[in-house]
mmCIF file of C-alpha atoms in Angstrom:
data_model
loop_
_atom_site.group_PDB
_atom_site.id
_atom_site.type_symbol
_atom_site.label_atom_id
_atom_site.label_comp_id
_atom_site.label_asym_id
_atom_site.label_seq_id
_atom_site.Cartn_x
_atom_site.Cartn_y
_atom_site.Cartn_z
ATOM 1 C CA UNK A 145 110.159 27.110 101.954
ATOM 2 C CA UNK A 146 108.809 30.804 102.132
ATOM 3 C CA UNK A 147 105.222 29.523 103.045
ATOM 4 C CA UNK A 148 106.797 27.698 105.704
ATOM 5 C CA UNK A 149 108.520 30.357 107.021
ATOM 6 C CA UNK A 150 105.541 33.000 106.587
ATOM 7 C CA UNK A 151 103.590 30.254 108.546
ATOM 8 C CA UNK A 152 106.230 30.185 111.365
ATOM 9 C CA UNK A 153 106.378 33.672 111.980
ATOM 10 C CA UNK A 154 102.561 34.288 111.737
ATOM 11 C CA UNK A 155 102.414 31.490 114.787
ATOM 12 C CA UNK A 156 105.255 33.467 116.423
ATOM 13 C CA UNK A 157 103.424 36.578 115.833
ATOM 14 C CA UNK A 158 99.931 35.354 117.508
ATOM 15 C CA UNK A 159 101.977 33.832 120.372
ATOM 16 C CA UNK A 160 103.703 37.033 121.039
ATOM 17 C CA UNK A 161 100.290 39.447 120.550
ATOM 18 C CA UNK A 162 98.497 37.195 122.542
ATOM 19 C CA UNK A 163 101.571 36.957 125.569
ATOM 20 C CA UNK A 164 101.911 40.834 125.034
ATOM 21 C CA UNK A 165 98.553 41.880 125.637
ATOM 22 C CA UNK A 166 98.007 39.774 128.727
ATOM 23 C CA UNK A 167 101.313 41.067 130.300
ATOM 24 C CA UNK A 168 100.230 44.358 129.039
ATOM 25 C CA UNK A 169 96.733 44.183 130.596
ATOM 26 C CA UNK A 170 96.127 41.547 133.300
ATOM 27 C CA UNK A 171 97.147 42.947 136.520
ATOM 28 C CA UNK A 172 100.416 41.303 138.129
ATOM 29 C CA UNK A 173 98.696 39.437 140.894
ATOM 30 C CA UNK A 174 95.716 37.508 138.736
ATOM 31 C CA UNK A 175 99.252 36.612 136.471
ATOM 32 C CA UNK A 176 100.829 35.144 139.283
ATOM 33 C CA UNK A 177 98.088 33.016 140.376
ATOM 34 C CA UNK A 178 97.329 31.577 136.838
ATOM 35 C CA UNK A 179 98.979 28.349 135.692
ATOM 36 C CA UNK A 180 102.652 28.697 134.739
ATOM 37 C CA UNK A 181 102.777 32.714 135.874
ATOM 38 C CA UNK A 182 104.385 32.059 139.224
ATOM 39 C CA UNK A 183 107.501 33.688 138.055
ATOM 40 C CA UNK A 184 105.911 36.867 137.976
ATOM 41 C CA UNK A 185 105.345 37.044 141.508
ATOM 42 C CA UNK A 186 109.512 37.429 141.348
ATOM 43 C CA UNK A 187 109.338 40.051 139.175
ATOM 44 C CA UNK A 188 108.402 43.884 139.197
ATOM 45 C CA UNK A 189 105.133 45.135 137.605
ATOM 46 C CA UNK A 190 107.235 47.305 135.534
ATOM 47 C CA UNK A 191 109.583 44.614 134.270
ATOM 48 C CA UNK A 192 106.253 42.050 133.756
ATOM 49 C CA UNK A 193 104.779 45.235 131.502
ATOM 50 C CA UNK A 194 107.935 46.071 129.788
ATOM 51 C CA UNK A 195 108.168 42.362 128.796
ATOM 52 C CA UNK A 196 104.730 42.643 127.349
ATOM 53 C CA UNK A 197 105.596 45.526 125.703
ATOM 54 C CA UNK A 198 108.860 43.839 124.013
ATOM 55 C CA UNK A 199 106.348 40.906 123.135
ATOM 56 C CA UNK A 200 103.787 43.050 121.102
ATOM 57 C CA UNK A 201 106.701 44.694 119.511
ATOM 58 C CA UNK A 202 107.986 41.155 118.479
ATOM 59 C CA UNK A 203 104.507 40.452 117.222
ATOM 60 C CA UNK A 204 104.616 43.670 114.612
ATOM 61 C CA UNK A 205 108.150 43.036 113.960
ATOM 62 C CA UNK A 206 108.238 38.942 112.691
ATOM 63 C CA UNK A 207 105.312 40.221 109.946
ATOM 64 C CA UNK A 208 104.973 44.131 109.164
ATOM 65 C CA UNK A 209 108.326 45.164 108.269
ATOM 66 C CA UNK A 210 108.058 42.347 105.577
ATOM 67 C CA UNK A 211 104.346 42.853 104.171
ATOM 68 C CA UNK A 212 105.340 46.702 104.012
ATOM 69 C CA UNK A 213 108.337 46.096 102.503
ATOM 70 C CA UNK A 214 110.146 48.571 104.974
ATOM 71 C CA UNK A 215 113.233 47.227 106.397
ATOM 72 C CA UNK A 216 112.264 43.527 105.818
ATOM 73 C CA UNK A 217 115.844 42.733 107.265
ATOM 74 C CA UNK A 218 113.758 43.523 111.136
ATOM 75 C CA UNK A 219 112.103 40.267 110.464
ATOM 76 C CA UNK A 220 114.846 37.760 110.840
ATOM 77 C CA UNK A 221 116.434 40.632 113.753
ATOM 78 C CA UNK A 222 113.112 39.852 115.559
ATOM 79 C CA UNK A 223 113.287 36.358 115.355
ATOM 80 C CA UNK A 224 116.644 36.268 116.604
ATOM 81 C CA UNK A 225 115.506 38.722 119.662
ATOM 82 C CA UNK A 226 112.800 36.276 120.084
ATOM 83 C CA UNK A 227 115.541 33.390 120.529
ATOM 84 C CA UNK A 228 116.865 35.233 123.081
ATOM 85 C CA UNK A 229 113.382 35.651 124.849
ATOM 86 C CA UNK A 230 112.810 32.371 124.832
ATOM 87 C CA UNK A 231 116.318 31.226 126.464
ATOM 88 C CA UNK A 232 115.526 33.659 129.249
ATOM 89 C CA UNK A 233 111.851 32.107 129.541
ATOM 90 C CA UNK A 234 113.250 28.349 129.518
ATOM 91 C CA UNK A 235 115.725 29.370 132.206
ATOM 92 C CA UNK A 236 112.930 31.250 134.239
ATOM 93 C CA UNK A 237 110.325 28.246 133.747
ATOM 94 C CA UNK A 238 113.348 26.101 135.049
ATOM 95 C CA UNK A 239 113.770 27.905 138.495
ATOM 96 C CA UNK A 240 110.070 27.280 138.890
ATOM 97 C CA UNK A 241 109.852 23.475 137.609
ATOM 98 C CA UNK A 242 107.306 24.172 134.973
ATOM 99 C CA UNK A 243 107.956 21.578 132.453
ATOM 100 C CA UNK A 244 105.589 22.029 130.284
ATOM 101 C CA UNK A 245 106.411 25.633 129.635
ATOM 102 C CA UNK A 246 109.881 24.550 129.179
ATOM 103 C CA UNK A 247 108.811 22.404 126.313
ATOM 104 C CA UNK A 248 106.831 25.236 124.820
ATOM 105 C CA UNK A 249 109.573 27.871 125.320
ATOM 106 C CA UNK A 250 111.857 25.603 123.529
ATOM 107 C CA UNK A 251 109.315 25.163 120.312
ATOM 108 C CA UNK A 252 108.789 28.810 120.269
ATOM 109 C CA UNK A 253 112.881 29.254 120.189
ATOM 110 C CA UNK A 254 113.103 26.509 117.465
ATOM 111 C CA UNK A 255 110.151 28.502 115.330
ATOM 112 C CA UNK A 256 112.207 31.782 115.614
ATOM 113 C CA UNK A 257 115.831 30.014 114.874
ATOM 114 C CA UNK A 258 113.983 28.823 111.765
ATOM 115 C CA UNK A 259 112.441 31.977 110.661
ATOM 116 C CA UNK A 260 115.691 33.918 111.277
ATOM 117 C CA UNK A 261 117.788 31.457 109.752
ATOM 118 C CA UNK A 262 115.670 31.241 106.623
ATOM 119 C CA UNK A 263 115.189 34.736 106.479
ATOM 120 C CA UNK A 264 119.068 35.286 106.690
ATOM 121 C CA UNK A 265 120.010 32.741 104.229
ATOM 122 C CA UNK A 266 117.867 30.727 101.644
ATOM 123 C CA UNK A 267 114.616 32.861 101.891
ATOM 124 C CA UNK A 268 116.182 36.258 102.299
ATOM 125 C CA UNK A 269 113.867 39.308 101.455
ATOM 126 C CA UNK A 270 116.813 41.091 100.044
ATOM 127 C CA UNK A 271 117.855 38.916 97.118
#
């Protein structure tokens, strides 16, 4: 179970890192023209960049606290925040009729919920 939780957290961290770097580096106009990026046309540049920074923080928060054994409770807290982020992403993609991305968001949501449940319960770092 511990290995499965590490794999799930690692996958989520990789997704968050890629998404965060993309949103903070790629210009909004280019994001808006990309497949699945139509939602950025409705958002300000600041919002898209802030979302990118939050995703970068999630990538760090899913892995480093446990690896460094510094406040490892931040791993499930970050996973819960990722669940909330994916709820928002799902709603946004629903509004833009992007079914493929809704399925992807719900997959990430399920992985994050698994990490949060596992790290708060049966495989917590505290016990």
